[in-house]
PDB file of C-alpha atoms in Angstrom:
ATOM      1  CA  MET A   1      24.039   3.076  -0.197  1.00  0.00           C
ATOM      2  CA  LYS A   2      21.991   6.164   0.547  1.00  0.00           C
ATOM      3  CA  ILE A   3      18.608   6.619  -1.083  1.00  0.00           C
ATOM      4  CA  LYS A   4      16.765   9.932  -0.982  1.00  0.00           C
ATOM      5  CA  TYR A   5      13.017  10.400  -0.929  1.00  0.00           C
ATOM      6  CA  ILE A   6      10.883  13.520  -0.948  1.00  0.00           C
ATOM      7  CA  ALA A   7       7.561  13.730   0.815  1.00  0.00           C
ATOM      8  CA  THR A   8       4.586  13.898  -1.536  1.00  0.00           C
ATOM      9  CA  LEU A   9       0.866  14.528  -1.122  1.00  0.00           C
ATOM     10  CA  PHE A  10      -0.362  11.010  -0.745  1.00  0.00           C
ATOM     11  CA  SER A  11      -0.391  10.509   3.002  1.00  0.00           C
ATOM     12  CA  SER A  12      -3.984  10.318   4.162  1.00  0.00           C
ATOM     13  CA  VAL A  13      -3.031  12.568   7.092  1.00  0.00           C
ATOM     14  CA  LEU A  14      -1.098  15.232   5.184  1.00  0.00           C
ATOM     15  CA  VAL A  15      -3.012  15.314   1.931  1.00  0.00           C
ATOM     16  CA  ALA A  16      -5.165  18.348   2.708  1.00  0.00           C
ATOM     17  CA  ILE A  17      -2.252  20.430   3.981  1.00  0.00           C
ATOM     18  CA  VAL A  18      -0.006  19.604   1.033  1.00  0.00           C
ATOM     19  CA  LEU A  19      -2.710  20.066  -1.584  1.00  0.00           C
ATOM     20  CA  THR A  20      -3.609  23.451  -0.159  1.00  0.00           C
ATOM     21  CA  GLY A  21      -0.025  24.653  -0.436  1.00  0.00           C
ATOM     22  CA  CYS A  22       0.823  22.874  -3.673  1.00  0.00           C
ATOM     23  CA  GLY A  23       2.097  25.344  -6.247  1.00  0.00           C
ATOM     24  CA  GLN A  24       2.935  28.531  -4.392  1.00  0.00           C
ATOM     25  CA  SER A  25       2.685  28.200  -0.619  1.00  0.00           C
ATOM     26  CA  SER A  26       5.897  28.062   1.395  1.00  0.00           C
ATOM     27  CA  ALA A  27       4.315  25.195   3.334  1.00  0.00           C
ATOM     28  CA  SER A  28       4.883  22.898   0.371  1.00  0.00           C
ATOM     29  CA  SER A  29       8.657  23.412   0.498  1.00  0.00           C
ATOM     30  CA  ASP A  30       8.705  22.110   4.067  1.00  0.00           C
ATOM     31  CA  LYS A  31       6.965  18.938   2.900  1.00  0.00           C
ATOM     32  CA  ASN A  32       9.426  18.426   0.043  1.00  0.00           C
ATOM     33  CA  ARG A  33      12.638  18.298   2.036  1.00  0.00           C
ATOM     34  CA  PRO A  34      14.655  15.150   1.181  1.00  0.00           C
ATOM     35  CA  LEU A  35      14.808  12.339   3.702  1.00  0.00           C
ATOM     36  CA  THR A  36      18.008  10.305   3.415  1.00  0.00           C
ATOM     37  CA  VAL A  37      17.665   6.607   4.200  1.00  0.00           C
ATOM     38  CA  THR A  38      20.643   4.274   4.549  1.00  0.00           C
ATOM     39  CA  LEU A  39      20.213   0.766   3.155  1.00  0.00           C
ATOM     40  CA  SER A  40      22.426  -2.219   3.827  1.00  0.00           C
ATOM     41  CA  GLY A  41      22.944  -2.946   0.138  1.00  0.00           C
ATOM     42  CA  GLU A  42      21.988  -2.106  -3.432  1.00  0.00           C
ATOM     43  CA  PRO A  43      18.226  -2.488  -4.029  1.00  0.00           C
ATOM     44  CA  ALA A  44      17.406  -4.646  -7.039  1.00  0.00           C
ATOM     45  CA  THR A  45      14.263  -2.778  -8.078  1.00  0.00           C
ATOM     46  CA  ALA A  46      11.457  -0.507  -6.945  1.00  0.00           C
ATOM     47  CA  ASP A  47       8.865  -2.451  -8.946  1.00  0.00           C
ATOM     48  CA  PRO A  48       6.317  -3.904  -6.462  1.00  0.00           C
ATOM     49  CA  ALA A  49       5.837  -6.950  -8.703  1.00  0.00           C
ATOM     50  CA  GLN A  50       9.530  -7.846  -8.582  1.00  0.00           C
ATOM     51  CA  THR A  51      10.748  -7.062  -5.057  1.00  0.00           C
ATOM     52  CA  THR A  52      12.161 -10.015  -3.144  1.00  0.00           C
ATOM     53  CA  ASP A  53      15.135  -8.539  -1.269  1.00  0.00           C
ATOM     54  CA  VAL A  54      14.940  -6.499   1.935  1.00  0.00           C
ATOM     55  CA  ASN A  55      16.344  -3.296   0.427  1.00  0.00           C
ATOM     56  CA  SER A  56      13.904  -3.252  -2.478  1.00  0.00           C
ATOM     57  CA  SER A  57      11.030  -4.038  -0.127  1.00  0.00           C
ATOM     58  CA  THR A  58      12.058  -1.106   2.069  1.00  0.00           C
ATOM     59  CA  ILE A  59      11.833   1.245  -0.892  1.00  0.00           C
ATOM     60  CA  VAL A  60       8.434  -0.092  -1.946  1.00  0.00           C
ATOM     61  CA  SER A  61       7.023   0.149   1.575  1.00  0.00           C
ATOM     62  CA  GLN A  62       8.015   3.838   1.724  1.00  0.00           C
ATOM     63  CA  THR A  63       6.950   4.842  -1.781  1.00  0.00           C
ATOM     64  CA  MET A  64       3.796   2.788  -2.345  1.00  0.00           C
ATOM     65  CA  GLN A  65       0.417   2.422  -0.654  1.00  0.00           C
ATOM     66  CA  GLY A  66      -1.865  -0.570  -1.016  1.00  0.00           C
ATOM     67  CA  LEU A  67      -5.397  -1.172   0.207  1.00  0.00           C
ATOM     68  CA  TYR A  68      -4.256  -1.870   3.764  1.00  0.00           C
ATOM     69  CA  THR A  69      -1.081  -1.385   5.761  1.00  0.00           C
ATOM     70  CA  LEU A  70       0.259  -2.421   9.153  1.00  0.00           C
ATOM     71  CA  SER A  71       0.278  -0.115  12.155  1.00  0.00           C
ATOM     72  CA  SER A  72       3.305   0.226  14.419  1.00  0.00           C
ATOM     73  CA  SER A  73       1.785  -2.492  16.604  1.00  0.00           C
ATOM     74  CA  GLY A  74       1.330  -4.872  13.664  1.00  0.00           C
ATOM     75  CA  LYS A  75      -2.416  -4.353  13.324  1.00  0.00           C
ATOM     76  CA  VAL A  76      -4.003  -4.265   9.864  1.00  0.00           C
ATOM     77  CA  VAL A  77      -5.375  -0.779   9.172  1.00  0.00           C
ATOM     78  CA  SER A  78      -6.808   0.912   6.089  1.00  0.00           C
ATOM     79  CA  SER A  79      -4.586   2.754   3.617  1.00  0.00           C
ATOM     80  CA  VAL A  80      -5.987   3.560   0.163  1.00  0.00           C
ATOM     81  CA  ALA A  81      -9.118   1.641   1.147  1.00  0.00           C
ATOM     82  CA  LYS A  82     -11.381   3.801   3.301  1.00  0.00           C
ATOM     83  CA  GLN A  83     -11.762   1.078   5.902  1.00  0.00           C
ATOM     84  CA  VAL A  84     -10.933  -2.519   6.705  1.00  0.00           C
ATOM     85  CA  VAL A  85     -13.906  -4.414   5.281  1.00  0.00           C
ATOM     86  CA  LYS A  86     -15.646  -7.626   6.210  1.00  0.00           C
ATOM     87  CA  PRO A  87     -15.813 -10.122   3.338  1.00  0.00           C
ATOM     88  CA  THR A  88     -19.168 -11.357   2.053  1.00  0.00           C
ATOM     89  CA  ASP A  89     -20.233 -14.490   0.175  1.00  0.00           C
ATOM     90  CA  GLY A  90     -18.898 -16.767   2.865  1.00  0.00           C
ATOM     91  CA  GLY A  91     -15.589 -14.916   3.122  1.00  0.00           C
ATOM     92  CA  LYS A  92     -14.893 -15.054  -0.621  1.00  0.00           C
ATOM     93  CA  ARG A  93     -15.757 -11.529  -1.781  1.00  0.00           C
ATOM     94  CA  TYR A  94     -14.066  -8.286  -0.741  1.00  0.00           C
ATOM     95  CA  VAL A  95     -15.303  -4.889  -1.919  1.00  0.00           C
ATOM     96  CA  PHE A  96     -13.277  -1.767  -1.137  1.00  0.00           C
ATOM     97  CA  ASN A  97     -14.226   1.882  -1.389  1.00  0.00           C
ATOM     98  CA  LEU A  98     -11.078   3.842  -2.194  1.00  0.00           C
ATOM     99  CA  ARG A  99      -9.899   7.184  -0.906  1.00  0.00           C
ATOM    100  CA  LYS A 100      -9.281   9.889  -3.491  1.00  0.00           C
ATOM    101  CA  THR A 101      -5.488   9.937  -3.755  1.00  0.00           C
ATOM    102  CA  LYS A 102      -2.985  10.716  -6.491  1.00  0.00           C
ATOM    103  CA  TRP A 103       0.097   9.319  -8.147  1.00  0.00           C
ATOM    104  CA  SER A 104       3.393  11.188  -8.055  1.00  0.00           C
ATOM    105  CA  ASN A 105       2.729  12.305 -11.652  1.00  0.00           C
ATOM    106  CA  GLY A 106      -0.535  13.969 -10.596  1.00  0.00           C
ATOM    107  CA  GLN A 107      -2.912  11.352 -11.991  1.00  0.00           C
ATOM    108  CA  GLU A 108      -5.679   9.961  -9.803  1.00  0.00           C
ATOM    109  CA  VAL A 109      -5.347   6.531  -8.223  1.00  0.00           C
ATOM    110  CA  THR A 110      -8.405   4.536  -9.300  1.00  0.00           C
ATOM    111  CA  ALA A 111      -9.837   1.055  -8.968  1.00  0.00           C
ATOM    112  CA  LYS A 112      -8.565   0.315 -12.478  1.00  0.00           C
ATOM    113  CA  ASP A 113      -5.016   0.932 -11.236  1.00  0.00           C
ATOM    114  CA  PHE A 114      -5.499  -1.784  -8.624  1.00  0.00           C
ATOM    115  CA  VAL A 115      -6.917  -4.113 -11.266  1.00  0.00           C
ATOM    116  CA  ALA A 116      -3.915  -3.367 -13.484  1.00  0.00           C
ATOM    117  CA  GLY A 117      -1.475  -3.936 -10.619  1.00  0.00           C
ATOM    118  CA  PHE A 118      -2.953  -7.308  -9.718  1.00  0.00           C
ATOM    119  CA  GLN A 119      -3.258  -8.433 -13.344  1.00  0.00           C
ATOM    120  CA  ARG A 120       0.287  -7.351 -14.151  1.00  0.00           C
ATOM    121  CA  ALA A 121       1.656  -9.336 -11.218  1.00  0.00           C
ATOM    122  CA  VAL A 122       0.051 -12.599 -12.401  1.00  0.00           C
ATOM    123  CA  ASN A 123       0.607 -12.063 -16.110  1.00  0.00           C
ATOM    124  CA  PRO A 124       3.164 -14.686 -17.254  1.00  0.00           C
ATOM    125  CA  LYS A 125       4.840 -12.024 -19.418  1.00  0.00           C
ATOM    126  CA  THR A 126       5.753 -10.016 -16.311  1.00  0.00           C
ATOM    127  CA  LYS A 127       7.657 -12.945 -14.779  1.00  0.00           C
ATOM    128  CA  SER A 128       6.845 -11.551 -11.352  1.00  0.00           C
ATOM    129  CA  GLN A 129       9.053 -12.606  -8.469  1.00  0.00           C
ATOM    130  CA  ARG A 130       6.041 -12.245  -6.177  1.00  0.00           C
ATOM    131  CA  LEU A 131       3.649 -14.428  -8.125  1.00  0.00           C
ATOM    132  CA  ALA A 132       2.857 -16.798  -5.255  1.00  0.00           C
ATOM    133  CA  ASN A 133       1.510 -13.903  -3.168  1.00  0.00           C
ATOM    134  CA  TYR A 134      -1.595 -13.877  -5.358  1.00  0.00           C
ATOM    135  CA  LYS A 135      -2.354 -17.606  -5.302  1.00  0.00           C
ATOM    136  CA  PHE A 136      -5.466 -17.288  -3.141  1.00  0.00           C
ATOM    137  CA  ILE A 137      -7.328 -15.109  -5.652  1.00  0.00           C
ATOM    138  CA  LYS A 138      -9.868 -16.621  -8.046  1.00  0.00           C
ATOM    139  CA  ASN A 139      -8.473 -18.130 -11.279  1.00  0.00           C
ATOM    140  CA  PHE A 140      -4.865 -17.617 -10.187  1.00  0.00           C
ATOM    141  CA  LYS A 141      -3.529 -20.878 -11.610  1.00  0.00           C
ATOM    142  CA  ALA A 142      -5.228 -20.565 -14.988  1.00  0.00           C
ATOM    143  CA  VAL A 143      -4.146 -16.957 -15.461  1.00  0.00           C
ATOM    144  CA  SER A 144      -0.589 -17.273 -14.124  1.00  0.00           C
ATOM    145  CA  THR A 145       0.101 -20.244 -16.394  1.00  0.00           C
ATOM    146  CA  GLY A 146      -1.293 -18.519 -19.465  1.00  0.00           C
ATOM    147  CA  LYS A 147      -4.284 -20.836 -19.809  1.00  0.00           C
ATOM    148  CA  ALA A 148      -6.703 -17.953 -19.248  1.00  0.00           C
ATOM    149  CA  PRO A 149      -6.450 -14.216 -20.035  1.00  0.00           C
ATOM    150  CA  VAL A 150      -5.613 -11.799 -17.208  1.00  0.00           C
ATOM    151  CA  SER A 151      -9.146 -10.422 -17.512  1.00  0.00           C
ATOM    152  CA  LYS A 152     -10.350 -13.654 -15.873  1.00  0.00           C
ATOM    153  CA  PHE A 153      -8.333 -13.014 -12.709  1.00  0.00           C
ATOM    154  CA  GLY A 154     -10.585 -12.446  -9.702  1.00  0.00           C
ATOM    155  CA  VAL A 155     -10.335  -8.654  -9.500  1.00  0.00           C
ATOM    156  CA  LYS A 156     -12.682  -6.010 -10.877  1.00  0.00           C
ATOM    157  CA  ALA A 157     -13.232  -2.253 -10.911  1.00  0.00           C
ATOM    158  CA  LEU A 158     -16.893  -1.823  -9.958  1.00  0.00           C
ATOM    159  CA  SER A 159     -16.598   1.945 -10.379  1.00  0.00           C
ATOM    160  CA  LYS A 160     -13.867   4.581 -10.367  1.00  0.00           C
ATOM    161  CA  TYR A 161     -13.255   4.195  -6.638  1.00  0.00           C
ATOM    162  CA  ARG A 162     -14.742   0.782  -5.922  1.00  0.00           C
ATOM    163  CA  PHE A 163     -12.598  -2.342  -6.206  1.00  0.00           C
ATOM    164  CA  GLU A 164     -13.547  -6.016  -5.852  1.00  0.00           C
ATOM    165  CA  ILE A 165     -11.510  -9.147  -5.127  1.00  0.00           C
ATOM    166  CA  GLN A 166     -12.960 -12.660  -5.361  1.00  0.00           C
ATOM    167  CA  LEU A 167     -11.455 -15.768  -3.779  1.00  0.00           C
ATOM    168  CA  PRO A 168     -12.328 -19.398  -4.571  1.00  0.00           C
ATOM    169  CA  ALA A 169     -12.334 -20.134  -0.829  1.00  0.00           C
ATOM    170  CA  PRO A 170     -12.076 -18.019   2.334  1.00  0.00           C
ATOM    171  CA  VAL A 171      -8.593 -17.229   3.651  1.00  0.00           C
ATOM    172  CA  PRO A 172      -8.603 -16.292   7.372  1.00  0.00           C
ATOM    173  CA  TYR A 173      -5.418 -14.203   7.119  1.00  0.00           C
ATOM    174  CA  PHE A 174      -6.207 -12.521   3.802  1.00  0.00           C
ATOM    175  CA  ASN A 175      -6.248  -9.083   5.442  1.00  0.00           C
ATOM    176  CA  TYR A 176      -2.526  -9.449   6.088  1.00  0.00           C
ATOM    177  CA  LEU A 177      -1.890 -10.366   2.459  1.00  0.00           C
ATOM    178  CA  LEU A 178      -3.777  -7.240   1.432  1.00  0.00           C
ATOM    179  CA  THR A 179      -1.065  -5.101   3.025  1.00  0.00           C
ATOM    180  CA  ASP A 180       1.341  -6.303   0.351  1.00  0.00           C
ATOM    181  CA  TYR A 181      -0.747  -5.810  -2.822  1.00  0.00           C
ATOM    182  CA  TYR A 182      -0.216  -2.581  -4.759  1.00  0.00           C
ATOM    183  CA  PRO A 183      -1.743  -0.686  -7.687  1.00  0.00           C
ATOM    184  CA  ILE A 184       0.273   0.274 -10.754  1.00  0.00           C
ATOM    185  CA  ASN A 185       0.251   3.516 -12.701  1.00  0.00           C
ATOM    186  CA  GLN A 186      -0.978   2.222 -16.031  1.00  0.00           C
ATOM    187  CA  SER A 187       0.584   4.870 -18.261  1.00  0.00           C
ATOM    188  CA  ALA A 188       4.004   4.455 -16.619  1.00  0.00           C
ATOM    189  CA  ALA A 189       3.878   0.661 -16.744  1.00  0.00           C
ATOM    190  CA  LYS A 190       3.018   0.794 -20.441  1.00  0.00           C
ATOM    191  CA  LYS A 191       5.710   3.372 -21.192  1.00  0.00           C
ATOM    192  CA  PHE A 192       8.596   1.686 -19.381  1.00  0.00           C
ATOM    193  CA  GLY A 193       7.653  -1.971 -19.769  1.00  0.00           C
ATOM    194  CA  SER A 194      10.153  -4.387 -18.232  1.00  0.00           C
ATOM    195  CA  SER A 195      12.398  -1.494 -17.144  1.00  0.00           C
ATOM    196  CA  TYR A 196       9.694  -0.085 -14.863  1.00  0.00           C
ATOM    197  CA  GLY A 197      11.077   0.541 -11.376  1.00  0.00           C
ATOM    198  CA  THR A 198      14.741   0.175 -12.346  1.00  0.00           C
ATOM    199  CA  SER A 199      15.437   3.862 -11.654  1.00  0.00           C
ATOM    200  CA  SER A 200      13.667   6.848 -10.119  1.00  0.00           C
ATOM    201  CA  ASP A 201      12.837   8.315 -13.544  1.00  0.00           C
ATOM    202  CA  LYS A 202      11.125   5.069 -14.546  1.00  0.00           C
ATOM    203  CA  LEU A 203       8.857   4.915 -11.536  1.00  0.00           C
ATOM    204  CA  VAL A 204       5.522   6.474 -10.548  1.00  0.00           C
ATOM    205  CA  THR A 205       4.443   6.000  -6.942  1.00  0.00           C
ATOM    206  CA  ASN A 206       1.425   6.679  -4.726  1.00  0.00           C
ATOM    207  CA  GLY A 207       2.971   6.478  -1.259  1.00  0.00           C
ATOM    208  CA  PRO A 208       4.122   9.032   1.314  1.00  0.00           C
ATOM    209  CA  TYR A 209       7.557   9.386  -0.294  1.00  0.00           C
ATOM    210  CA  LYS A 210       8.905   9.669  -3.814  1.00  0.00           C
ATOM    211  CA  LEU A 211      12.224   8.168  -4.891  1.00  0.00           C
ATOM    212  CA  ILE A 212      14.536  10.884  -6.242  1.00  0.00           C
ATOM    213  CA  GLY A 213      17.968   9.295  -6.332  1.00  0.00           C
TER     214      GLY A 213
END
């Protein structure tokens, strides 16, 4: 199956160029040319909280950006986070300063979107297929089993562009896990509910490409 994406303004490298031309410049049309990608099978979803198959994961990796990502050599590098940070409190506290980026609907990506993404993934009502990915974060078991509200999960928006994660114990490879955690556009998630990510018109993304078909 062929999936088409269009480049959007969320690449940290291209953002200034695209924003400058957004609206009337001919430069923007060059950035919006479709890229056709061939997948080996039908993707199940484009919802980051539900992706388990390779095809769905491919879509998410192209259309979403988390705090960190992996370079071509497999090294952890910053993405929405301004830099790869060193944890404090004995390796149990991570605080990230976020770049100013936008969603495909034009809204700003904020720390609250990361909080919402993490909380949604561990909320029992979501029935996330990626629940175990979050098991190292504070209060995971209590929240994921419904014994504690999602507000008790170990994530917090310290300010508009400052995001905190707390762990009950240090995890040496946590930086690699951070490449696979994503924010969620709160208005879209609320609007589409359980059907979020099931089609391109029920999806809002913050990555370098936007799903259009």
